[in-house]
PDB file of C-alpha atoms in Angstrom:
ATOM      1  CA  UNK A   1      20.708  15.343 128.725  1.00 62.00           C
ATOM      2  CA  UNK A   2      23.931  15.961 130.299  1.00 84.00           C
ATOM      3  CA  UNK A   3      26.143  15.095 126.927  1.00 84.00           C
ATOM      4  CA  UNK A   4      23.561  17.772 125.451  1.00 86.00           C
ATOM      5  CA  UNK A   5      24.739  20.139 127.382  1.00 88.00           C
ATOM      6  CA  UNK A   6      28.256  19.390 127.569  1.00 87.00           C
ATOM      7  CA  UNK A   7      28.042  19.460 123.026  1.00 89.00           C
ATOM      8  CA  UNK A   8      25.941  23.056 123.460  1.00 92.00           C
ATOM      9  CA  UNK A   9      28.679  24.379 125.943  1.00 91.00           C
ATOM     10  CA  UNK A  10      31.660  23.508 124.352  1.00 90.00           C
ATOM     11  CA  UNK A  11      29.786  24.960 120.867  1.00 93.00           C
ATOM     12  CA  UNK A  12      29.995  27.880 122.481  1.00 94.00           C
ATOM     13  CA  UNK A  13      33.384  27.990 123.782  1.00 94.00           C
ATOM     14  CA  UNK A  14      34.175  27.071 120.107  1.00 94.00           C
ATOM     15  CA  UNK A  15      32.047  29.867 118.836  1.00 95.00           C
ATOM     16  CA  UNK A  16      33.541  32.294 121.717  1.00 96.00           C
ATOM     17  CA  UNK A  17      36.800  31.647 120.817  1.00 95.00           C
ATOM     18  CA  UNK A  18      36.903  31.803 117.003  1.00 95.00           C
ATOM     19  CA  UNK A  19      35.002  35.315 117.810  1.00 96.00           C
ATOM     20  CA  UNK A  20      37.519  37.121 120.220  1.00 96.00           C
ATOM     21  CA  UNK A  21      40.993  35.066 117.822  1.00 95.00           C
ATOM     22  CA  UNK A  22      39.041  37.030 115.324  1.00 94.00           C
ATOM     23  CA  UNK A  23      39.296  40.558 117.251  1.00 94.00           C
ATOM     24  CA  UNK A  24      42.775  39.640 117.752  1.00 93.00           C
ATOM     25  CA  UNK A  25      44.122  38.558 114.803  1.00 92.00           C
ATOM     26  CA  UNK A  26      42.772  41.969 113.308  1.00 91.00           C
ATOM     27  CA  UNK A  27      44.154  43.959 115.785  1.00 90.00           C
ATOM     28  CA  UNK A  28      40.511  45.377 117.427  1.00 92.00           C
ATOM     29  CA  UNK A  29      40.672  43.278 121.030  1.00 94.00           C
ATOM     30  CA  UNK A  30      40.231  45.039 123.960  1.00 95.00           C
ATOM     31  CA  UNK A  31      42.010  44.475 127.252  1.00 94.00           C
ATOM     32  CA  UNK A  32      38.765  42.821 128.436  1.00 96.00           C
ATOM     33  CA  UNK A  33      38.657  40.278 125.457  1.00 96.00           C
ATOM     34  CA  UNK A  34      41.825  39.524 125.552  1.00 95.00           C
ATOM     35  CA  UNK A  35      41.431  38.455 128.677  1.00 95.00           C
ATOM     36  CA  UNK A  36      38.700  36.097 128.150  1.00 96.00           C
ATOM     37  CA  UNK A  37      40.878  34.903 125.559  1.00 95.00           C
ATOM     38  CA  UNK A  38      43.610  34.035 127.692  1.00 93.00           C
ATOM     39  CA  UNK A  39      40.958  32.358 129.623  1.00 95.00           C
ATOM     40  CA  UNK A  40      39.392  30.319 127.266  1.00 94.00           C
ATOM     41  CA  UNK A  41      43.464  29.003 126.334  1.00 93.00           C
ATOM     42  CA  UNK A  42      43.437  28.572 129.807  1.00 92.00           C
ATOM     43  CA  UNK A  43      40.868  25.845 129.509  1.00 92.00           C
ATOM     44  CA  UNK A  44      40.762  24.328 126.044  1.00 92.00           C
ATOM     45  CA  UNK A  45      43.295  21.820 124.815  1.00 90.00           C
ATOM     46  CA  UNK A  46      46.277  22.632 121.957  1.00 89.00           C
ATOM     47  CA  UNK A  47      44.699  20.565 119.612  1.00 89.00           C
ATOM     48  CA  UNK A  48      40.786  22.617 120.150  1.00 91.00           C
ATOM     49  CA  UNK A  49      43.149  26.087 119.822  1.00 92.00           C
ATOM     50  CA  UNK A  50      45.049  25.182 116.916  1.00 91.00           C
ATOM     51  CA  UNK A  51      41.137  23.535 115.563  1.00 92.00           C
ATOM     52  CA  UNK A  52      39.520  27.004 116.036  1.00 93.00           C
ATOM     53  CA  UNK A  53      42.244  29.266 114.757  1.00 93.00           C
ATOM     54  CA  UNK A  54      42.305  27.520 111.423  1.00 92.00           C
ATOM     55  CA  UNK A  55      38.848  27.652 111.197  1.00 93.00           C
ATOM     56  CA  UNK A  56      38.546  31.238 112.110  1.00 93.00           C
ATOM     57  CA  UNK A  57      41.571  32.145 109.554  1.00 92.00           C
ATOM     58  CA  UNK A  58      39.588  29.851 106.730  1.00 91.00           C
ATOM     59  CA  UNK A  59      36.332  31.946 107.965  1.00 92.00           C
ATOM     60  CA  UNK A  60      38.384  34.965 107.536  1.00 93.00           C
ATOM     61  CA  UNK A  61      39.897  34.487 103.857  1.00 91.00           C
ATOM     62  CA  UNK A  62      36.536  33.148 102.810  1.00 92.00           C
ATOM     63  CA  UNK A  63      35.142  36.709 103.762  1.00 92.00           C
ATOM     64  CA  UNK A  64      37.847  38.315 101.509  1.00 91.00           C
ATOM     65  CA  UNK A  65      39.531  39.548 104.960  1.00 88.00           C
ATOM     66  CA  UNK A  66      43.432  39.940 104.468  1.00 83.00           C
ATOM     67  CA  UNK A  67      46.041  40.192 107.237  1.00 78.00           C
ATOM     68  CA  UNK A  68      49.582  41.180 106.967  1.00 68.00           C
ATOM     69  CA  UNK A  69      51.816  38.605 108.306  1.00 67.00           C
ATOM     70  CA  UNK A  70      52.770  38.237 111.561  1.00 62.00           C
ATOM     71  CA  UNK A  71      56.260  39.059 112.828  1.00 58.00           C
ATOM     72  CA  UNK A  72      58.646  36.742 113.551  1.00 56.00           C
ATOM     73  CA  UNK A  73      59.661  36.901 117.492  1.00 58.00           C
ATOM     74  CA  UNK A  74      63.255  35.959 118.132  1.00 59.00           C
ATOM     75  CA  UNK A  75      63.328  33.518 120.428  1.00 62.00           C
ATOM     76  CA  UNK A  76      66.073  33.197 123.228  1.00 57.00           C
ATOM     77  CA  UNK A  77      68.699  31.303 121.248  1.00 59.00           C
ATOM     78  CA  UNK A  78      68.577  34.214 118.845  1.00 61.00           C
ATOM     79  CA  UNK A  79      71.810  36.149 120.410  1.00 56.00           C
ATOM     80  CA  UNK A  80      73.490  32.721 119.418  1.00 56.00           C
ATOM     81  CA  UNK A  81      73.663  34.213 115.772  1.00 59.00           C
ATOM     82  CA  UNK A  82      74.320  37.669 116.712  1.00 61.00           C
ATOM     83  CA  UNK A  83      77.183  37.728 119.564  1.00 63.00           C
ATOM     84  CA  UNK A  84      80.581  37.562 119.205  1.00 69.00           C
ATOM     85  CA  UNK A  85      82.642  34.136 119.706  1.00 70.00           C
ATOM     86  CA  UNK A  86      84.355  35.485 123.044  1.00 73.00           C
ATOM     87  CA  UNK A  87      80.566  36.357 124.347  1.00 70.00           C
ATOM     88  CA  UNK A  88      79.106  32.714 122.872  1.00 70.00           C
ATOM     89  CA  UNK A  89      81.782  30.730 123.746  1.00 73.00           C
ATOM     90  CA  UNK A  90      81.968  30.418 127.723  1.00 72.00           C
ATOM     91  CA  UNK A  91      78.110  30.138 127.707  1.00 68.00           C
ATOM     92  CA  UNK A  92      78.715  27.041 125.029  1.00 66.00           C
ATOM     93  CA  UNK A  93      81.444  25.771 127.155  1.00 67.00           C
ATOM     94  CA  UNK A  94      79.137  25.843 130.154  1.00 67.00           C
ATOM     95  CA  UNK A  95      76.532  23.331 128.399  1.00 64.00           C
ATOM     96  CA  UNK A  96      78.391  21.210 127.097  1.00 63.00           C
ATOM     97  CA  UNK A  97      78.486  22.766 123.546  1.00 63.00           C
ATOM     98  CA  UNK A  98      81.662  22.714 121.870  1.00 62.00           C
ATOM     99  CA  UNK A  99      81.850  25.443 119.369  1.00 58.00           C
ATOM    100  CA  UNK A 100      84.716  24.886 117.677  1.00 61.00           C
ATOM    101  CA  UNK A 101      83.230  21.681 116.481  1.00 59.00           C
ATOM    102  CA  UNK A 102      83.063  20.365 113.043  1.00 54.00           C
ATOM    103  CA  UNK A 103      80.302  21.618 110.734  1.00 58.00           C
ATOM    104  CA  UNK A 104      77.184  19.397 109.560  1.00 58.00           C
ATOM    105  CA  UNK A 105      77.846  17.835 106.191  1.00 53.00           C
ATOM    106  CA  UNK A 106      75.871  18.086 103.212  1.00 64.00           C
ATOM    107  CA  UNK A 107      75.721  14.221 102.058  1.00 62.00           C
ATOM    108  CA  UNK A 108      76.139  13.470  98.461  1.00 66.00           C
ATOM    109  CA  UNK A 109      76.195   9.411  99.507  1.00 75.00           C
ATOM    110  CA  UNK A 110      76.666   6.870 101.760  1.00 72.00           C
ATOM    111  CA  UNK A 111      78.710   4.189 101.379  1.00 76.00           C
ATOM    112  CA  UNK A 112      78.714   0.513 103.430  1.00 73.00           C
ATOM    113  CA  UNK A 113      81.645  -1.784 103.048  1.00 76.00           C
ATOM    114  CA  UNK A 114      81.232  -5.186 104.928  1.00 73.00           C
ATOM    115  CA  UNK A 115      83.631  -7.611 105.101  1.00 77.00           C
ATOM    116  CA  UNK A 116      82.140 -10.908 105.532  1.00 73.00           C
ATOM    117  CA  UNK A 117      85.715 -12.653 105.690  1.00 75.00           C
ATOM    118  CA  UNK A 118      87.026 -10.441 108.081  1.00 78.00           C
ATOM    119  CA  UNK A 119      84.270  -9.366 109.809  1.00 78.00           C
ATOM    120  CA  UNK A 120      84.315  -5.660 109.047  1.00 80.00           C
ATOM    121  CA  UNK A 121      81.773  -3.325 109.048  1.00 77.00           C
ATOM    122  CA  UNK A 122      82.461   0.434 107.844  1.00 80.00           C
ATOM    123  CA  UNK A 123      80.323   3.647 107.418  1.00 75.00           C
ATOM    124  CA  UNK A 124      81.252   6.500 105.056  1.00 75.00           C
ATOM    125  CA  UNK A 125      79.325   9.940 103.963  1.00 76.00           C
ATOM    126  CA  UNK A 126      80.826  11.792 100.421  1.00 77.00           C
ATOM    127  CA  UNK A 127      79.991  15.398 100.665  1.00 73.00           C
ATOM    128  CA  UNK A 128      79.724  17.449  97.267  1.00 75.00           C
ATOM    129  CA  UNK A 129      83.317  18.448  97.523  1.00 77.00           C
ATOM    130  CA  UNK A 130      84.308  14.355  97.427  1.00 77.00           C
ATOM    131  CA  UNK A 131      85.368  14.783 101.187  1.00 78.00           C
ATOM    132  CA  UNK A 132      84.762  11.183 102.167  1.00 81.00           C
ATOM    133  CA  UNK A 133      84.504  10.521 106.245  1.00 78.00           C
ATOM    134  CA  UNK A 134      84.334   7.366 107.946  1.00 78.00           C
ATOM    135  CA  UNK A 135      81.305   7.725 110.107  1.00 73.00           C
ATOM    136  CA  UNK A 136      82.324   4.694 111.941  1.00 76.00           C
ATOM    137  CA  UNK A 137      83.176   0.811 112.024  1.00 77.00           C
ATOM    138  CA  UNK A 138      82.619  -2.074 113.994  1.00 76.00           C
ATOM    139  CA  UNK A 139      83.757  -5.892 114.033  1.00 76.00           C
ATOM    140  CA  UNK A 140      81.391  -8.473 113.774  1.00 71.00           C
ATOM    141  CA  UNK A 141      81.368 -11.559 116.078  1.00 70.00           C
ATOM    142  CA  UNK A 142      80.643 -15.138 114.569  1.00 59.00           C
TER     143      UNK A 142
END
């Protein structure tokens, strides 16, 4: 009896939830709901949130229920892109970020030579340009 109830309440968490995500998603929550919404994240795992939101957004286009995309949020390592080098660059500095560092390559290949005679071991990346860099070497022991 007891894993009956457990199965009927968390059915109606499930239900509960997928009900007020719906409010939400459309815009028409109310203080109050969104409140028990916050609740209900307060108590259900990521995986049962991320569950119930697909399943209330499948619910949703199945009904013929559109929504204009959601906004993207900058997130705090936006001002990275948007300040100046003299603002970005003692902040860098204080992390540990160099930011006069080289630029990631675009790989065209890779390259191995190994040197079974001599015992030599080398790694190389082309880029598009036919920039070729040693990524790095190393001497094998017998």
């Amino acid at each position: 009896k007891s894993m009956a109830n457990y199965m009927l309440h968390h059915k109606a968490q499930r239900h509960q939830y997928i009900d007020l995500y719906r409010l939400k998603r459309r815009k028409l929550i109310s203080s109050n709901d969104k409140k028990k919404l916050f609740e209900l994240e307060d108590v259900l795992s990521v995986e049962e949130i991320a569950l119930y939101r697909m399943a209330c957004m499948k619910k949703m286009k199945d009904e013929g229920i559109t929504l204009t995309p959601r906004s993207q949020k900058k997130g705090w390592t936006s001002w990275i892109f948007s300040s100046s080098k003299a603002e970005k660059d003692p902040v860098l500095n204080a992390i540990g970020i160099n930011s006069n560092a080289q630029k990631p390559l675009k790989v065209e290949k890779w390259k191995l030579n190994l040197s079974i005679a001599s015992g030599l071991l080398q790694f190389f990346v082309s880029t598009p340009s036919g920039e070729e860099r040693e990524l790095g070497k190393g001497q094998m022991e017998s």
